[in-house]
Amino acid sequence: SSPSTPIRATLFPGDGIGPEIAESVKQVFRSAEVPIEWEEHFVGDQIDPRTQSFLTWESLESVRRNGVGLKGPMATPIGKGHRSLNLTLRKELNLFANVRPCNSLPGYKTRYDDVNLITIRENTEGEYSGLEHQVVRGVVESLKIITRQASLRVAEYAFHYAKAHGRERVSAIHKANIMQKTDGLFLKCCREVAEKYPDITYEEVVIDNCCMMLVKNPVLFDVLVMPNLYGDIISDLCAGLIGGLGLTPSCNIGEGGIALAEAVHGSAPDIAGKNMANPTALLLSSVAMLRHLELHDKADQIQDAILKTIAEGKYRTADLGGSASTTDFTKAICENLIRRT
Amino acid sequence: SSPSTPIRATLFPGDGIGPEIAESVKQVFRSAEVPIEWEEHFVGDQIDPRTQSFLTWESLESVRRNGVGLKGPMATPIGKGHRSLNLTLRKELNLFANVRPCNSLPGYKTRYDDVNLITIRENTEGEYSGLEHQVVRGVVESLKIITRQASLRVAEYAFHYAKAHGRERVSAIHKANIMQKTDGLFLKCCREVAEKYPDITYEEVVIDNCCMMLVKNPVLFDVLVMPNLYGDIISDLCAGLIGGLGLTPSCNIGEGGIALAEAVHGSAPDIAGKNMANPTALLLSSVAMLRHLELHDKADQIQDAILKTIAEGKYRTADLGGSASTTDFTKAICENLIRRT
Ligand SMILES: CC(C)[C@H](C(=O)O)[C@@H](O)C(=O)O
Ligand SMILES: CC(C)[C@H](C(=O)O)[C@@H](O)C(=O)O
């Protein structure tokens, strides 16, 4: 599309603090004159029988049509008979890889400096199969499913990503010393793909050892690829290294180039509507969406303004120890955007 | 047994650096005049058909008879037809709980201060069932088994431990939002036991969130109890917080009061026989064994000497950035033992 034709993207503001942080993204995009036209879809209050969840079929169609979207937090309503909204999205849109870059934010100090790694998580199977049953009273089992197809697909994505981003190493994380067949198949697929990328160093790291190494010395890692549950665990651990889920972007990749960027933190109902939420994770996720669209100039511009605002430290939200409101922080980012131009 | 009758305890020096670090324990016990008589068993070079492993039936009988033991690292020989020695031990001796205290070592600086927590891991089932199969070509599954019996048993142990050690809080770690039946049963059992301990605060923490909290602020935790794989992962993460597996003790608890303390680090064949290995993890594990025997005076005395030697910093092994040999470090501990008396 030419710069004058706006690109349509789906926006799920989500609930809780979702609408406030989504408003922050919209404002920053307006300031940066990003050629995106948002197609907003709210989480409804009725279960759509086609999705078995509060997420409507129309909203899923919107992502399918547009190919890109941005998602705020959605609390899964408590009760039976419908699935987690996050899982519904992953399943219905076949979002097979969850990509989470994790970088130390200049000027926001944690115990770790120079963290610069990416976790790539298989997002459709493994321990998330949903297959569980009671064998006899007091004995339950759940199935972990690993397929060659999904393992190859996420491994391909990881190596492709590493190469495209000039990364040097891919580490496959596993527990194949115990789960020889399931994690063994995952590793076999990673090895097959690795052979096609002789310039990228490939290694295999057992998950327990990986966690120990991550807390001791995270700079040892570059790109990490792994089955679903390990990705869930390790991506949160890595987020913790740089300050938490409020600061880390995430992007889900589906077949046919679909990308749904999302803030993976909760909907924080306790501070919802109070103009206190930190929009950083959703803003950085929107940057990931722009990169997926190859709008790198806009992506760089917005990312720089976010990082600059955090580094300056004058406007920080409560979760980072400051007292700025969501709108103050957003305004400061917009000013840093303009100053740069 | 009266102080004059020595208590018999089984010792598995293990392989690689095992014999050297076991020698260090023996020497420290001699200096401290601990009334223990070791019954040593080596890992053989023949598979015992009764254990399907290099661990002989006689060596297992020794632990059963003595009720206590200490184990160095055992590398699982590569090849088919026999099981991991660690898993054989857990299974044959029904070692249902793995207890790992994790404390910051005074004088050995890491990114974290004041870590003081205990992980208690279910050690017999869950993802370690060994039940896996190929459904069709390219599709494999593994079974995670959770039973009411094993979950209650480890939960009972955790609360009993918390109470006996004056701890205030037990956190059950789970992923019951995804594995509702298996991890759900685990939580249900923990809740049942928690009701019997009204003075201990009980909470439930999702594993991904737990890992994030641990790297951000580990002092939030006290006693953690969890299914097998989560325990494997989280105990290594926690070890990383205070410096690694070379510094953390571990003790396996079985039915009928059996206790097998062990160093959980590897056998480090690259430095074996070079008098370079750090015996700290095995020494601290031997202290755990003494506490199990209620030999608290000897335990305190040895623990103080180990911590003092590390804090003084004059004799440190290579893994801690020093250049002391295993025997130098051991001698320094023995001297600190005597100086104290
Ligand atoms: C909310 C939960 C179902 C989800 C998951 O386990 O995948 C979350 O932890 C995540 O990482 O997106
Ligand atoms: C060696 C391996 C089988 C073992 C495990 O996974 O339990 C180890 O990591 C441990 O924690 O004792």
XYZ file of C-alpha atoms and ligand atoms in Angstrom:
706
model
C 0.000 0.000 0.000
C 1.258 3.502 -0.822
C 1.979 5.840 2.096
C -1.274 7.687 1.467
C -3.470 4.591 1.789
C -3.672 3.735 5.473
C -3.070 0.161 6.520
C -5.954 -1.369 8.442
C -5.064 -3.104 11.688
C -7.308 -4.716 14.267
C -7.208 -3.343 17.803
C -8.462 -5.252 20.830
C -8.192 -2.752 23.681
C -9.082 -5.577 26.089
C -10.484 -4.934 29.530
C -9.331 -3.551 32.881
C -6.552 -1.083 32.056
C -6.767 -2.175 28.393
C -8.751 0.802 27.039
C -6.433 3.329 28.733
C -3.217 1.835 27.432
C -4.796 1.327 23.981
C -5.679 5.041 24.007
C -2.014 5.751 24.698
C -0.991 3.745 21.616
C -3.539 5.534 19.462
C -2.302 8.904 20.632
C 1.360 8.056 20.027
C 0.500 6.711 16.569
C -1.341 9.946 15.762
C 1.621 12.031 16.920
C 4.018 9.952 14.881
C 1.651 10.077 11.911
C 1.700 6.330 11.500
C -0.427 5.369 8.481
C -2.562 2.899 10.420
C -6.325 2.880 10.602
C -7.560 0.959 13.626
C -10.473 -1.404 13.463
C -11.501 -1.701 17.092
C -13.178 -4.737 18.587
C -14.263 -5.012 22.173
C -14.560 -8.146 24.211
C -18.294 -8.640 24.464
C -20.473 -9.766 27.315
C -22.054 -12.657 25.457
C -20.432 -15.944 24.589
C -20.221 -16.370 20.824
C -21.088 -20.033 20.168
C -18.712 -20.149 17.210
C -15.685 -19.307 19.365
C -17.025 -20.675 22.657
C -15.760 -17.493 24.245
C -16.429 -13.793 24.759
C -14.359 -13.129 21.683
C -16.682 -12.765 18.729
C -16.243 -14.404 15.375
C -16.313 -10.944 13.735
C -13.321 -9.820 15.739
C -11.348 -12.888 14.645
C -12.416 -12.247 11.036
C -11.068 -8.732 11.377
C -7.562 -10.020 12.221
C -7.744 -12.582 9.423
C -8.729 -9.893 6.936
C -6.229 -7.279 8.084
C -3.401 -9.705 8.757
C -2.177 -7.598 11.696
C -3.536 -6.663 15.053
C -2.711 -5.365 18.502
C -4.205 -6.757 21.668
C -4.472 -5.400 25.198
C -4.983 -7.570 28.265
C -8.131 -9.685 28.462
C -9.060 -11.227 31.767
C -10.544 -14.635 31.253
C -13.966 -14.525 32.888
C -14.262 -17.043 35.685
C -16.732 -19.841 35.201
C -17.180 -22.875 33.072
C -18.235 -23.458 29.501
C -15.869 -21.093 27.726
C -12.190 -21.031 27.053
C -9.488 -18.548 27.958
C -9.587 -15.688 25.447
C -5.848 -15.876 24.930
C -6.033 -19.562 24.104
C -9.037 -18.992 21.819
C -7.088 -16.409 19.859
C -4.044 -18.645 19.512
C -6.138 -21.563 18.419
C -8.594 -19.863 16.082
C -5.921 -17.791 14.351
C -3.371 -20.615 14.427
C -0.816 -18.316 16.050
C 1.982 -20.854 16.162
C 4.873 -18.779 17.498
C 5.014 -16.331 20.362
C 7.992 -14.007 20.042
C 9.186 -11.998 23.008
C 12.246 -9.792 22.717
C 13.689 -8.989 26.092
C 16.064 -6.055 26.304
C 17.370 -4.092 29.263
C 15.820 -0.639 29.148
C 18.529 2.016 29.215
C 17.996 4.122 32.294
C 15.721 1.654 34.058
C 17.990 -0.226 36.417
C 17.416 -3.797 37.460
C 19.901 -6.386 38.752
C 20.844 -7.168 35.152
C 22.495 -5.070 32.443
C 22.713 -5.716 28.754
C 20.011 -8.355 28.556
C 19.315 -8.798 24.875
C 17.583 -12.024 24.031
C 14.483 -13.323 22.282
C 12.274 -16.174 23.397
C 10.325 -17.957 20.676
C 7.629 -20.190 22.066
C 5.645 -22.896 20.303
C 2.134 -21.674 20.896
C -0.332 -24.374 19.833
C 0.363 -27.743 21.433
C 2.560 -29.407 24.081
C 1.207 -29.176 27.610
C -1.591 -26.891 26.383
C -3.418 -29.680 24.535
C -6.329 -29.479 26.945
C -6.412 -33.290 27.015
C -6.786 -34.409 30.596
C -8.819 -37.030 32.370
C -9.284 -38.907 35.583
C -8.010 -42.469 35.254
C -9.507 -43.656 38.523
C -10.489 -41.643 41.582
C -7.403 -39.829 42.824
C -5.371 -40.437 39.667
C -5.458 -37.872 36.868
C -3.362 -37.521 33.772
C -2.763 -34.856 31.171
C -1.312 -35.330 27.732
C 1.558 -33.391 26.286
C 1.468 -33.581 22.509
C 4.477 -32.793 20.349
C 4.185 -32.989 16.582
C 6.790 -32.908 13.918
C 4.784 -30.336 11.980
C 4.469 -27.759 14.764
C 8.030 -28.321 15.959
C 9.503 -27.835 12.487
C 7.337 -24.769 11.962
C 8.472 -22.993 15.118
C 12.095 -24.064 14.598
C 11.979 -22.684 11.038
C 10.566 -19.468 12.381
C 13.284 -19.186 15.035
C 16.173 -19.722 12.634
C 14.612 -17.471 10.025
C 14.177 -14.798 12.683
C 17.751 -15.223 13.903
C 19.130 -14.857 10.407
C 16.921 -11.895 9.480
C 17.916 -10.068 12.670
C 21.632 -10.806 12.511
C 21.549 -13.012 15.574
C 24.283 -15.593 16.049
C 22.933 -18.386 18.145
C 19.752 -20.399 18.607
C 19.325 -22.428 21.798
C 16.667 -25.133 21.898
C 15.355 -25.554 25.437
C 14.099 -28.990 26.454
C 13.907 -31.767 29.015
C 14.648 -34.616 26.627
C 16.682 -36.441 29.272
C 13.319 -37.190 30.892
C 10.785 -36.770 28.097
C 12.869 -38.558 25.509
C 10.106 -39.036 22.977
C 8.223 -35.740 23.121
C 11.050 -33.319 23.765
C 13.261 -35.683 21.779
C 11.091 -35.094 18.703
C 11.186 -31.353 19.301
C 15.006 -31.435 19.375
C 15.186 -33.652 16.304
C 13.169 -31.065 14.370
C 15.360 -28.223 15.624
C 18.474 -30.133 14.523
C 17.045 -30.680 11.067
C 16.363 -26.988 10.645
C 19.719 -26.022 12.176
C 21.497 -27.878 9.398
C 20.056 -25.461 6.883
C 21.578 -22.519 8.789
C 25.287 -23.311 9.040
C 26.112 -19.701 9.969
C 24.016 -19.825 13.095
C 25.365 -21.622 16.146
C 22.917 -24.190 17.439
C 22.900 -25.572 20.971
C 20.558 -27.539 23.215
C 20.066 -26.585 26.839
C 18.096 -28.514 29.456
C 15.388 -26.263 30.915
C 16.492 -26.462 34.548
C 20.051 -25.596 33.622
C 18.781 -22.854 31.298
C 16.922 -21.182 34.176
C 19.998 -21.320 36.352
C 22.149 -19.833 33.594
C 19.567 -17.121 32.871
C 19.594 -15.842 36.433
C 23.363 -16.115 36.712
C 24.338 -14.687 33.350
C 21.604 -13.932 30.821
C 24.012 -12.481 28.268
C 24.964 -16.080 27.462
C 21.738 -16.351 25.451
C 20.616 -14.949 22.123
C 17.554 -16.623 20.521
C 15.784 -19.341 22.538
C 13.212 -21.663 20.985
C 11.103 -24.105 22.968
C 7.866 -26.032 23.471
C 4.805 -24.252 24.831
C 5.055 -24.558 28.625
C 8.792 -23.960 28.757
C 8.199 -20.838 26.689
C 5.532 -19.689 29.100
C 7.903 -20.117 32.034
C 11.099 -18.809 30.484
C 9.562 -15.776 28.812
C 8.203 -14.613 32.168
C 11.519 -15.314 33.874
C 13.258 -13.209 31.194
C 10.709 -10.419 31.561
C 11.531 -10.412 35.265
C 15.219 -9.835 34.488
C 14.499 -6.473 32.884
C 11.674 -5.327 35.148
C 8.573 -7.383 34.472
C 5.725 -7.948 32.044
C 4.820 -4.270 32.097
C 7.920 -3.558 30.016
C 8.105 -6.418 27.528
C 6.517 -6.613 24.097
C 5.167 -9.788 22.590
C 4.041 -10.758 19.123
C 2.177 -13.861 17.972
C 2.880 -15.110 14.482
C 0.408 -17.175 12.496
C 0.286 -18.966 9.178
C 0.152 -16.763 6.113
C 1.995 -13.909 7.772
C -0.652 -13.003 10.353
C 0.778 -11.128 13.342
C -1.014 -10.277 16.558
C 1.102 -8.181 18.907
C 0.008 -8.161 22.531
C 0.798 -6.927 25.993
C 1.123 -10.087 28.052
C 0.577 -8.520 31.451
C -2.750 -8.754 33.268
C -5.709 -6.406 33.056
C -5.035 -4.991 36.553
C -8.690 -4.345 37.438
C -7.628 -2.705 40.719
C -6.127 0.305 38.932
C -8.421 0.297 35.892
C -9.905 3.674 35.028
C -7.537 5.490 37.379
C -5.158 6.807 34.716
C -2.285 5.042 36.469
C -1.428 2.137 34.151
C 1.919 1.829 32.412
C 1.313 1.536 28.646
C 4.926 0.529 27.869
C 4.320 -3.157 27.099
C 1.469 -2.351 24.702
C 3.438 0.493 23.121
C 6.474 -1.733 22.575
C 4.142 -4.412 21.203
C 2.741 -1.851 18.764
C 6.334 -1.203 17.689
C 6.701 -4.946 17.050
C 3.561 -4.744 14.908
C 5.054 -1.874 12.899
C 8.227 -3.871 12.343
C 6.162 -6.779 11.107
C 4.631 -4.330 8.606
C 8.174 -3.233 7.731
C 7.398 0.302 8.852
C 10.835 0.449 10.438
C 11.185 4.245 10.429
C 8.033 4.720 12.422
C 8.957 1.783 14.639
C 12.393 3.246 15.421
C 10.965 6.681 16.024
C 8.353 5.467 18.496
C 10.692 3.042 20.234
C 13.318 5.743 20.715
C 10.736 8.107 22.183
C 9.499 5.442 24.628
C 12.999 4.509 25.758
C 14.048 8.134 26.004
C 11.053 8.976 28.177
C 11.755 6.070 30.510
C 15.485 6.865 30.621
C 14.871 10.551 31.400
C 12.936 9.301 34.400
C 10.883 12.481 34.837
C 7.619 10.855 33.841
C 7.325 7.349 35.166
C 4.194 5.489 36.171
C 3.677 4.092 39.669
C 4.816 0.549 38.799
C 8.263 1.994 37.977
C 8.368 3.983 41.192
C 7.144 7.273 39.684
C 3.918 9.194 40.008
C 3.131 10.113 36.410
C -0.315 9.311 35.067
C -0.820 7.252 31.932
C -1.666 10.410 30.022
C 1.347 12.377 31.381
C 3.678 9.574 30.370
C 2.033 9.337 26.948
C 2.300 13.102 26.453
C 5.992 12.969 27.345
C 6.525 10.263 24.719
C 4.697 12.362 22.111
C 6.884 15.334 22.969
C 10.017 13.227 22.612
C 8.686 12.103 19.241
C 8.308 15.643 18.031
C 11.600 16.860 19.487
C 13.340 14.136 17.506
C 11.770 15.130 14.187
C 22.053 -44.715 69.729
C 24.338 -43.444 72.493
C 27.142 -41.044 71.512
C 29.658 -43.837 71.761
C 27.889 -46.109 69.235
C 28.519 -44.685 65.806
C 25.573 -44.248 63.469
C 25.947 -46.062 60.190
C 25.251 -44.046 57.048
C 25.569 -45.036 53.421
C 27.955 -43.038 51.245
C 27.825 -43.006 47.453
C 30.878 -41.009 46.437
C 29.610 -41.104 42.829
C 31.890 -40.593 39.890
C 33.831 -37.757 38.236
C 34.688 -35.337 41.039
C 32.542 -37.430 43.415
C 35.346 -39.311 45.217
C 37.302 -36.083 45.859
C 34.405 -34.171 47.343
C 33.316 -37.242 49.329
C 36.845 -37.381 50.745
C 36.388 -33.771 51.819
C 33.212 -34.679 53.724
C 34.914 -37.605 55.405
C 37.794 -35.424 56.501
C 35.535 -32.690 57.880
C 33.465 -35.299 59.730
C 36.630 -36.736 61.250
C 37.810 -33.281 62.367
C 34.408 -32.535 63.863
C 34.342 -35.953 65.488
C 30.929 -36.727 64.059
C 29.816 -40.156 65.288
C 29.117 -41.482 61.806
C 30.508 -44.651 60.313
C 30.339 -44.603 56.541
C 29.292 -47.599 54.508
C 30.683 -46.804 51.077
C 29.170 -48.054 47.847
C 30.579 -47.339 44.445
C 28.699 -47.153 41.206
C 29.675 -50.341 39.445
C 30.507 -51.046 35.858
C 27.913 -53.773 35.428
C 24.192 -53.341 35.153
C 22.418 -55.017 38.062
C 19.336 -56.679 36.576
C 17.338 -56.052 39.747
C 17.762 -52.264 39.481
C 18.193 -52.090 35.702
C 21.063 -49.713 36.360
C 24.668 -49.430 37.452
C 23.441 -49.007 40.971
C 23.543 -52.363 42.717
C 20.795 -53.845 44.804
C 23.238 -54.112 47.741
C 23.831 -50.386 47.699
C 20.086 -49.725 47.833
C 19.759 -52.236 50.662
C 22.432 -50.312 52.525
C 20.352 -47.105 52.466
C 17.226 -49.013 53.446
C 19.035 -50.608 56.376
C 20.799 -47.462 57.580
C 17.921 -45.094 56.881
C 20.327 -42.298 55.926
C 22.806 -41.708 53.188
C 24.830 -39.151 51.303
C 25.278 -39.178 47.569
C 27.785 -37.498 45.275
C 27.169 -36.855 41.581
C 26.548 -39.837 39.318
C 26.729 -39.319 35.602
C 24.121 -41.419 33.885
C 26.021 -43.607 31.421
C 24.931 -42.965 27.858
C 23.228 -45.807 26.084
C 20.002 -47.715 26.202
C 18.635 -50.401 28.435
C 19.172 -48.785 31.823
C 17.690 -45.911 33.669
C 19.179 -42.731 35.049
C 20.812 -43.530 38.398
C 19.129 -40.580 40.031
C 15.727 -41.742 38.901
C 16.488 -45.328 39.960
C 17.324 -44.138 43.448
C 14.179 -42.032 43.734
C 12.020 -44.859 42.511
C 13.556 -47.810 44.348
C 13.782 -45.969 47.662
C 10.451 -44.182 47.148
C 12.091 -40.822 47.824
C 8.947 -38.772 47.516
C 10.155 -35.293 48.438
C 13.232 -33.402 47.335
C 14.064 -30.607 49.739
C 16.408 -27.818 48.716
C 17.106 -24.947 51.065
C 18.477 -21.964 49.248
C 20.247 -19.319 51.301
C 22.513 -16.472 50.304
C 26.008 -17.293 51.482
C 27.363 -14.478 53.635
C 30.456 -13.143 51.942
C 29.761 -14.680 48.561
C 28.138 -11.912 46.564
C 25.613 -12.491 43.835
C 22.954 -10.155 42.451
C 20.673 -11.173 45.323
C 20.950 -10.677 49.071
C 19.022 -12.355 51.827
C 17.637 -15.223 49.774
C 16.206 -17.644 52.299
C 13.747 -20.082 50.841
C 13.118 -23.800 50.543
C 11.833 -25.661 47.522
C 10.030 -28.934 48.176
C 9.549 -30.972 45.049
C 7.302 -33.963 44.493
C 9.826 -36.521 43.364
C 8.013 -39.606 42.069
C 5.403 -38.804 39.424
C 4.104 -35.935 37.274
C 6.039 -35.387 34.060
C 8.586 -38.009 35.171
C 6.190 -40.935 34.673
C 8.252 -42.258 31.799
C 5.006 -42.948 29.914
C 5.430 -41.754 26.353
C 4.527 -43.108 22.978
C 4.209 -42.287 19.331
C 0.554 -41.933 18.340
C 1.222 -41.869 14.612
C 4.382 -40.957 12.756
C 5.274 -37.388 13.692
C 2.909 -37.219 16.672
C 4.173 -38.208 20.117
C 2.640 -37.796 23.524
C 3.801 -38.064 27.090
C 1.669 -38.524 30.151
C 1.805 -36.414 33.253
C 0.352 -38.320 36.191
C -0.814 -36.606 39.351
C -2.200 -38.674 42.201
C -4.001 -37.679 45.314
C -1.742 -39.904 47.384
C 1.570 -38.430 46.237
C 0.240 -34.865 46.275
C -1.076 -35.155 49.827
C 2.162 -36.778 50.935
C 4.399 -34.004 49.631
C 1.997 -31.293 50.817
C 1.973 -32.847 54.299
C 5.729 -32.898 54.249
C 5.933 -29.242 53.187
C 3.591 -27.974 55.895
C 5.182 -30.184 58.517
C 8.588 -28.856 57.482
C 7.356 -25.258 57.548
C 5.961 -25.675 61.036
C 8.985 -27.538 62.396
C 11.322 -24.860 61.044
C 9.303 -21.836 62.143
C 8.495 -20.828 58.570
C 5.453 -18.671 57.947
C 4.252 -19.287 54.450
C 3.809 -22.161 52.008
C 3.329 -21.350 48.318
C 1.977 -24.057 46.027
C 3.340 -23.586 42.501
C 1.160 -24.752 39.619
C -0.265 -24.170 36.172
C -3.834 -25.129 37.005
C -5.198 -22.404 34.723
C -4.072 -24.676 31.878
C -3.798 -28.122 33.439
C -6.994 -27.845 35.411
C -7.308 -31.525 36.254
C -3.728 -32.535 37.035
C -2.418 -29.377 38.659
C -5.951 -28.801 39.919
C -5.751 -32.034 41.922
C -2.339 -31.047 43.244
C -3.755 -27.736 44.491
C -6.805 -29.391 45.974
C -4.534 -31.629 48.052
C -2.419 -28.669 49.162
C -5.578 -26.811 50.248
C -6.757 -29.786 52.269
C -3.464 -29.960 54.124
C -3.285 -26.171 54.525
C -6.511 -26.252 56.515
C -4.791 -28.301 59.174
C -2.129 -25.587 59.566
C -4.059 -22.395 60.301
C -0.890 -20.640 61.549
C 0.857 -20.993 58.214
C -0.121 -18.677 55.380
C -1.003 -20.625 52.272
C -0.959 -19.174 48.762
C -1.032 -20.468 45.194
C 1.248 -19.009 42.541
C 1.207 -19.804 38.828
C 4.631 -21.064 37.767
C 5.337 -18.414 35.126
C 4.485 -15.645 37.539
C 6.497 -17.383 40.265
C 9.626 -17.357 38.076
C 9.164 -13.671 37.341
C 8.717 -12.883 41.030
C 11.727 -15.010 41.989
C 14.084 -13.080 39.726
C 12.586 -9.739 40.709
C 12.286 -10.243 44.424
C 13.028 -13.687 45.860
C 12.522 -12.582 49.453
C 8.787 -12.743 48.740
C 9.006 -16.524 49.102
C 9.455 -18.848 52.060
C 8.541 -22.531 51.480
C 7.534 -23.551 47.938
C 5.901 -26.898 47.189
C 5.241 -28.194 43.690
C 4.917 -31.064 41.228
C 8.027 -32.778 39.907
C 9.010 -30.815 36.783
C 8.227 -27.414 38.273
C 10.407 -28.390 41.212
C 13.210 -29.381 38.882
C 13.023 -26.004 37.144
C 12.455 -23.753 40.136
C 15.041 -25.376 42.375
C 17.708 -24.762 39.741
C 16.532 -21.198 39.207
C 16.776 -20.624 42.977
C 20.227 -22.193 43.098
C 21.247 -19.716 40.406
C 20.148 -16.798 42.603
C 22.755 -17.631 45.245
C 25.554 -18.798 42.965
C 24.653 -22.163 41.433
C 24.334 -25.861 42.134
C 27.861 -26.014 43.501
C 26.628 -24.194 46.611
C 23.212 -25.696 47.332
C 22.396 -28.728 49.441
C 19.614 -31.130 48.682
C 17.960 -33.907 50.627
C 15.544 -36.586 49.431
C 12.989 -37.839 51.896
C 11.393 -41.266 51.644
C 8.728 -43.239 53.440
C 9.608 -44.461 56.900
C 11.989 -41.597 57.565
C 14.621 -42.504 54.989
C 16.789 -39.541 53.970
C 19.290 -39.423 51.159
C 21.169 -36.135 51.005
C 22.856 -35.352 47.701
C 24.858 -32.823 45.768
C 22.737 -32.095 42.703
C 25.485 -30.695 40.513
C 27.108 -32.749 37.770
C 30.126 -35.018 38.023
C 32.343 -32.540 36.098
C 34.546 -35.183 34.411
C 36.712 -32.417 32.899
C 38.166 -31.490 36.298
C 37.904 -34.914 37.948
C 41.062 -36.051 39.725
C 42.610 -32.564 39.516
C 41.938 -31.565 43.125
C 39.992 -28.540 41.883
C 36.376 -29.380 42.676
C 34.296 -27.368 45.118
C 32.933 -29.717 47.805
C 30.493 -27.133 49.238
C 27.249 -28.628 47.895
C 28.120 -32.101 49.207
C 29.322 -30.673 52.520
C 26.109 -28.684 52.981
C 24.152 -31.796 52.006
C 26.009 -33.733 54.689
C 24.904 -31.034 57.125
C 21.307 -31.644 55.996
C 21.849 -35.327 56.717
C 23.099 -34.524 60.221
C 20.029 -32.375 60.853
C 17.844 -35.239 59.743
C 19.617 -37.341 62.391
C 18.989 -34.504 64.859
C 22.724 -34.057 65.339
C 22.168 -30.307 65.366
C 25.323 -29.368 67.280
C 27.575 -31.086 64.781
C 25.491 -29.719 61.930
C 25.772 -26.128 63.191
C 29.484 -26.502 63.837
C 30.241 -27.788 60.347
C 27.906 -25.352 58.623
C 29.474 -22.403 60.434
C 32.962 -23.558 59.453
C 31.965 -23.897 55.781
C 30.295 -20.479 55.668
C 33.148 -18.863 57.552
C 35.707 -20.276 55.138
C 33.761 -19.034 52.125
C 33.151 -15.631 53.721
C 36.827 -15.191 54.625
C 37.518 -15.648 50.941
C 41.142 -16.679 51.357
C 40.555 -20.254 50.254
C 38.101 -20.456 47.427
C 37.953 -22.993 44.626
C 38.159 -22.010 40.952
C 34.382 -22.036 40.383
C 34.122 -19.210 42.952
C 36.939 -17.261 41.331
C 39.686 -18.484 43.677
C 42.614 -20.801 43.187
C 42.431 -23.036 46.254
C 42.497 -26.784 45.736
C 39.799 -29.047 47.111
C 42.162 -30.172 49.853
C 43.258 -26.597 50.749
C 39.637 -25.520 51.053
C 38.834 -28.596 53.134
C 41.798 -27.985 55.401
C 40.681 -24.387 55.915
C 37.236 -25.626 56.954
C 38.786 -28.083 59.395
C 40.873 -25.295 60.883
C 37.822 -23.114 61.282
C 36.133 -26.041 63.011
C 38.926 -26.371 65.521
C 39.308 -22.629 66.100
C 35.609 -22.525 67.022
C 35.914 -25.287 69.612
C -3.006 -16.535 30.795
C -2.292 -17.808 30.421
C -3.300 -18.817 29.890
C -1.168 -17.554 29.416
C -0.408 -18.839 29.117
O -0.201 -19.697 29.990
O 0.015 -19.002 27.975
C -0.145 -16.494 29.859
O 0.596 -16.921 30.944
C 0.760 -16.170 28.691
O 1.989 -16.396 28.790
O 0.268 -15.683 27.671
C 19.602 -35.414 35.998
C 18.116 -35.193 35.938
C 17.409 -36.492 35.550
C 17.575 -34.658 37.262
C 16.096 -34.356 37.178
O 15.590 -33.912 36.139
O 15.396 -34.565 38.172
C 18.281 -33.391 37.779
O 18.029 -32.304 36.963
C 17.833 -33.102 39.195
O 17.238 -32.041 39.449
O 18.085 -33.933 40.077
